[in-house]
């Protein structure tokens, strides 16, 4: 005879909750997936990742954030300060990862998104972020310090500051070294979005929300003044101030 583990709240007794062990007469009748708790597994993976990078790249200077999943179109992830408050009055920043991309990108790229969000959190906590979407020199230096190189093109040679700045991984930098060690140790994110073709066995298709040629209008930003506009994919135009050609707003 085995036992099942369940969490019950003792409403009448006023207790926060108690663990209840219930005898199982016939273990063969139990669904093998019954003991799987997706919410706990995912939150455990995200918190573990945050802790590992906070320790190895930020010297544990970052306070814990609310690390969540959010299907924000055209975004791999984002940082949002002071997004949650507790009944006790405490507040928490938010770091969000887009589950649509977890199974469609190499794991190291998803880890880079998390660390890029943590850099934004670092600047918000200890530095002086610019207003709006503008990425300043301080942010660029913080990114390079952890091994992510700012670039308006997402490749070597792009501008490191501006309104539309992405990044690429420095293969000789700290992030690449730490992330590779974590992957070699078997680190995984156990849950991700099922690709749009319905298969759940790995990186197959992309959903319409993540496909830049899905027909949806996308956001373009002038890298010099920050003026933005929306148009179809592969559009090409200048802002009304005659600056450099607008680019699609980069995903973190």
GROMACS .gro file of C-alpha atoms in nm:
model
  252
    1UNK     CA    1   0.000   0.000   0.000
    2UNK     CA    2   0.136   0.342  -0.097
    3UNK     CA    3   0.041   0.694  -0.003
    4UNK     CA    4  -0.055   1.005  -0.197
    5UNK     CA    5   0.047   1.353  -0.089
    6UNK     CA    6  -0.206   1.634  -0.093
    7UNK     CA    7  -0.225   1.988   0.044
    8UNK     CA    8  -0.536   2.079   0.241
    9UNK     CA    9  -0.633   2.402   0.412
   10UNK     CA   10  -0.783   2.373   0.757
   11UNK     CA   11  -1.039   2.653   0.724
   12UNK     CA   12  -1.217   2.596   1.050
   13UNK     CA   13  -0.902   2.550   1.253
   14UNK     CA   14  -0.745   2.867   1.110
   15UNK     CA   15  -0.422   2.690   1.016
   16UNK     CA   16  -0.232   2.790   0.705
   17UNK     CA   17  -0.244   2.436   0.573
   18UNK     CA   18  -0.139   2.081   0.643
   19UNK     CA   19   0.017   1.801   0.441
   20UNK     CA   20  -0.219   1.503   0.425
   21UNK     CA   21  -0.101   1.152   0.340
   22UNK     CA   22  -0.384   0.939   0.204
   23UNK     CA   23  -0.347   0.559   0.179
   24UNK     CA   24  -0.363   0.415  -0.172
   25UNK     CA   25  -0.522   0.072  -0.189
   26UNK     CA   26  -0.412  -0.020  -0.542
   27UNK     CA   27  -0.116   0.171  -0.681
   28UNK     CA   28  -0.178   0.026  -1.026
   29UNK     CA   29  -0.493   0.236  -1.055
   30UNK     CA   30  -0.304   0.564  -1.014
   31UNK     CA   31  -0.227   0.775  -1.319
   32UNK     CA   32   0.155   0.801  -1.336
   33UNK     CA   33   0.119   1.173  -1.416
   34UNK     CA   34  -0.084   1.236  -1.103
   35UNK     CA   35   0.224   1.325  -0.903
   36UNK     CA   36   0.348   1.574  -1.166
   37UNK     CA   37   0.305   1.934  -1.054
   38UNK     CA   38   0.384   2.156  -1.358
   39UNK     CA   39   0.355   2.484  -1.167
   40UNK     CA   40   0.603   2.377  -0.902
   41UNK     CA   41   0.844   2.226  -1.155
   42UNK     CA   42   0.846   2.537  -1.372
   43UNK     CA   43   0.879   2.780  -1.083
   44UNK     CA   44   1.157   2.568  -0.938
   45UNK     CA   45   1.346   2.573  -1.269
   46UNK     CA   46   1.308   2.949  -1.312
   47UNK     CA   47   1.412   3.026  -0.954
   48UNK     CA   48   1.711   2.792  -0.984
   49UNK     CA   49   1.826   2.970  -1.299
   50UNK     CA   50   1.785   3.309  -1.138
   51UNK     CA   51   1.981   3.197  -0.830
   52UNK     CA   52   2.264   3.047  -1.036
   53UNK     CA   53   2.318   3.357  -1.248
   54UNK     CA   54   2.267   3.593  -0.955
   55UNK     CA   55   2.545   3.410  -0.774
   56UNK     CA   56   2.790   3.366  -1.061
   57UNK     CA   57   2.736   3.685  -1.262
   58UNK     CA   58   2.597   3.941  -1.016
   59UNK     CA   59   2.769   3.841  -0.689
   60UNK     CA   60   2.424   3.784  -0.532
   61UNK     CA   61   2.350   4.156  -0.537
   62UNK     CA   62   2.008   4.120  -0.699
   63UNK     CA   63   1.707   4.069  -0.478
   64UNK     CA   64   1.462   3.798  -0.573
   65UNK     CA   65   1.216   3.891  -0.846
   66UNK     CA   66   0.887   3.740  -0.953
   67UNK     CA   67   1.002   3.525  -1.247
   68UNK     CA   68   0.699   3.442  -1.457
   69UNK     CA   69   0.586   3.328  -1.801
   70UNK     CA   70   0.418   3.580  -2.030
   71UNK     CA   71   0.316   3.543  -2.395
   72UNK     CA   72   0.396   3.899  -2.498
   73UNK     CA   73   0.404   3.924  -2.881
   74UNK     CA   74   0.746   3.989  -3.038
   75UNK     CA   75   0.926   3.946  -2.710
   76UNK     CA   76   1.153   3.676  -2.575
   77UNK     CA   77   1.126   3.832  -2.230
   78UNK     CA   78   1.124   4.158  -2.037
   79UNK     CA   79   1.194   4.325  -1.702
   80UNK     CA   80   0.930   4.538  -1.529
   81UNK     CA   81   1.011   4.707  -1.196
   82UNK     CA   82   0.781   4.714  -0.894
   83UNK     CA   83   0.511   4.506  -1.062
   84UNK     CA   84   0.377   4.309  -0.764
   85UNK     CA   85   0.290   4.381  -0.405
   86UNK     CA   86   0.222   4.138  -0.120
   87UNK     CA   87  -0.036   4.157   0.156
   88UNK     CA   88   0.252   4.241   0.388
   89UNK     CA   89   0.330   4.553   0.186
   90UNK     CA   90   0.645   4.417   0.023
   91UNK     CA   91   0.694   4.473  -0.350
   92UNK     CA   92   0.862   4.271  -0.621
   93UNK     CA   93   1.004   4.338  -0.966
   94UNK     CA   94   0.896   4.115  -1.252
   95UNK     CA   95   1.108   3.919  -1.498
   96UNK     CA   96   0.905   3.745  -1.767
   97UNK     CA   97   1.007   3.481  -2.020
   98UNK     CA   98   0.793   3.398  -2.322
   99UNK     CA   99   0.708   3.024  -2.313
  100UNK     CA  100   0.638   3.027  -2.687
  101UNK     CA  101   1.012   3.043  -2.751
  102UNK     CA  102   1.142   2.800  -2.489
  103UNK     CA  103   1.106   2.499  -2.721
  104UNK     CA  104   1.196   2.685  -3.040
  105UNK     CA  105   1.533   2.835  -2.940
  106UNK     CA  106   1.859   2.686  -2.814
  107UNK     CA  107   1.854   2.675  -2.434
  108UNK     CA  108   2.154   2.908  -2.411
  109UNK     CA  109   1.956   3.179  -2.594
  110UNK     CA  110   1.672   3.154  -2.343
  111UNK     CA  111   1.928   3.178  -2.063
  112UNK     CA  112   2.073   3.488  -2.228
  113UNK     CA  113   1.727   3.646  -2.230
  114UNK     CA  114   1.697   3.584  -1.856
  115UNK     CA  115   2.039   3.738  -1.789
  116UNK     CA  116   1.961   4.041  -2.010
  117UNK     CA  117   1.649   4.099  -1.798
  118UNK     CA  118   1.862   4.066  -1.485
  119UNK     CA  119   2.097   4.334  -1.619
  120UNK     CA  120   1.798   4.568  -1.660
  121UNK     CA  121   1.706   4.487  -1.301
  122UNK     CA  122   2.063   4.559  -1.190
  123UNK     CA  123   2.056   4.901  -1.354
  124UNK     CA  124   1.715   4.982  -1.208
  125UNK     CA  125   1.837   4.886  -0.859
  126UNK     CA  126   2.188   5.031  -0.859
  127UNK     CA  127   2.222   5.254  -1.163
  128UNK     CA  128   2.046   5.525  -1.359
  129UNK     CA  129   1.831   5.389  -1.644
  130UNK     CA  130   1.717   5.635  -1.906
  131UNK     CA  131   1.352   5.715  -1.958
  132UNK     CA  132   1.144   5.495  -2.183
  133UNK     CA  133   1.311   5.239  -2.408
  134UNK     CA  134   1.644   5.421  -2.444
  135UNK     CA  135   1.944   5.202  -2.359
  136UNK     CA  136   2.229   5.419  -2.230
  137UNK     CA  137   2.604   5.376  -2.187
  138UNK     CA  138   2.574   5.250  -1.830
  139UNK     CA  139   2.342   4.970  -1.941
  140UNK     CA  140   2.579   4.880  -2.224
  141UNK     CA  141   2.872   4.851  -1.982
  142UNK     CA  142   2.666   4.632  -1.746
  143UNK     CA  143   2.571   4.405  -2.035
  144UNK     CA  144   2.931   4.366  -2.150
  145UNK     CA  145   3.044   4.297  -1.792
  146UNK     CA  146   2.836   3.976  -1.787
  147UNK     CA  147   2.928   3.871  -2.141
  148UNK     CA  148   2.639   4.005  -2.351
  149UNK     CA  149   2.742   4.259  -2.614
  150UNK     CA  150   2.488   4.534  -2.698
  151UNK     CA  151   2.424   4.584  -3.068
  152UNK     CA  152   2.150   4.759  -3.262
  153UNK     CA  153   2.180   4.483  -3.525
  154UNK     CA  154   2.219   4.191  -3.287
  155UNK     CA  155   2.563   4.129  -3.440
  156UNK     CA  156   2.914   4.278  -3.416
  157UNK     CA  157   2.941   4.636  -3.543
  158UNK     CA  158   2.601   4.764  -3.431
  159UNK     CA  159   2.541   5.064  -3.207
  160UNK     CA  160   2.560   4.989  -2.834
  161UNK     CA  161   2.314   5.256  -2.722
  162UNK     CA  162   1.984   5.389  -2.849
  163UNK     CA  163   1.615   5.315  -2.857
  164UNK     CA  164   1.639   4.992  -3.053
  165UNK     CA  165   1.928   4.786  -2.917
  166UNK     CA  166   1.955   4.410  -2.894
  167UNK     CA  167   2.269   4.207  -2.811
  168UNK     CA  168   2.474   3.902  -2.898
  169UNK     CA  169   2.661   3.654  -2.679
  170UNK     CA  170   3.035   3.704  -2.627
  171UNK     CA  171   3.155   3.347  -2.671
  172UNK     CA  172   3.460   3.424  -2.456
  173UNK     CA  173   3.262   3.610  -2.190
  174UNK     CA  174   3.138   3.517  -1.844
  175UNK     CA  175   2.784   3.434  -1.949
  176UNK     CA  176   2.891   3.185  -2.215
  177UNK     CA  177   3.121   3.011  -1.967
  178UNK     CA  178   2.866   2.991  -1.684
  179UNK     CA  179   2.574   2.894  -1.910
  180UNK     CA  180   2.773   2.617  -2.078
  181UNK     CA  181   2.871   2.471  -1.740
  182UNK     CA  182   2.507   2.471  -1.630
  183UNK     CA  183   2.397   2.301  -1.951
  184UNK     CA  184   2.677   2.043  -1.919
  185UNK     CA  185   2.554   1.967  -1.568
  186UNK     CA  186   2.214   1.877  -1.712
  187UNK     CA  187   2.024   2.197  -1.644
  188UNK     CA  188   1.691   2.205  -1.824
  189UNK     CA  189   1.370   2.403  -1.836
  190UNK     CA  190   1.122   2.121  -1.806
  191UNK     CA  191   0.821   2.296  -1.954
  192UNK     CA  192   0.766   2.505  -2.265
  193UNK     CA  193   0.494   2.598  -2.511
  194UNK     CA  194   0.376   2.325  -2.750
  195UNK     CA  195   0.481   2.437  -3.101
  196UNK     CA  196   0.209   2.545  -3.342
  197UNK     CA  197   0.225   2.219  -3.540
  198UNK     CA  198   0.092   2.041  -3.230
  199UNK     CA  199   0.407   1.842  -3.159
  200UNK     CA  200   0.552   1.852  -2.810
  201UNK     CA  201   0.877   1.676  -2.888
  202UNK     CA  202   1.110   1.971  -2.931
  203UNK     CA  203   1.173   2.281  -3.141
  204UNK     CA  204   0.946   2.240  -3.438
  205UNK     CA  205   0.724   2.526  -3.556
  206UNK     CA  206   0.650   2.877  -3.434
  207UNK     CA  207   0.313   3.017  -3.345
  208UNK     CA  208   0.166   3.302  -3.546
  209UNK     CA  209   0.241   3.537  -3.256
  210UNK     CA  210   0.613   3.460  -3.282
  211UNK     CA  211   0.637   3.438  -3.661
  212UNK     CA  212   0.751   3.777  -3.794
  213UNK     CA  213   0.592   3.703  -4.134
  214UNK     CA  214   0.254   3.596  -3.996
  215UNK     CA  215   0.080   3.898  -4.148
  216UNK     CA  216   0.059   4.089  -3.822
  217UNK     CA  217   0.179   4.447  -3.804
  218UNK     CA  218   0.510   4.488  -3.625
  219UNK     CA  219   0.669   4.779  -3.442
  220UNK     CA  220   0.959   4.975  -3.594
  221UNK     CA  221   1.178   5.214  -3.393
  222UNK     CA  222   1.418   5.486  -3.504
  223UNK     CA  223   1.753   5.397  -3.340
  224UNK     CA  224   1.842   5.765  -3.301
  225UNK     CA  225   1.533   5.946  -3.169
  226UNK     CA  226   1.309   5.661  -3.059
  227UNK     CA  227   1.015   5.757  -3.279
  228UNK     CA  228   0.815   5.445  -3.359
  229UNK     CA  229   0.560   5.326  -3.611
  230UNK     CA  230   0.380   5.007  -3.705
  231UNK     CA  231   0.379   4.844  -4.044
  232UNK     CA  232   0.394   4.508  -4.216
  233UNK     CA  233   0.701   4.287  -4.206
  234UNK     CA  234   1.000   4.387  -4.424
  235UNK     CA  235   0.885   4.750  -4.448
  236UNK     CA  236   1.153   5.012  -4.505
  237UNK     CA  237   1.114   5.381  -4.420
  238UNK     CA  238   1.273   5.677  -4.237
  239UNK     CA  239   1.135   5.872  -3.945
  240UNK     CA  240   1.014   6.223  -4.021
  241UNK     CA  241   1.342   6.370  -3.890
  242UNK     CA  242   1.546   6.202  -4.162
  243UNK     CA  243   1.749   5.980  -3.931
  244UNK     CA  244   1.873   5.628  -3.996
  245UNK     CA  245   1.620   5.376  -4.132
  246UNK     CA  246   1.381   5.242  -3.870
  247UNK     CA  247   1.432   4.886  -3.752
  248UNK     CA  248   1.193   4.631  -3.610
  249UNK     CA  249   1.189   4.665  -3.232
  250UNK     CA  250   1.432   4.398  -3.108
  251UNK     CA  251   1.329   4.113  -2.885
  252UNK     CA  252   1.533   4.077  -2.566
   0.00000   0.00000   0.00000
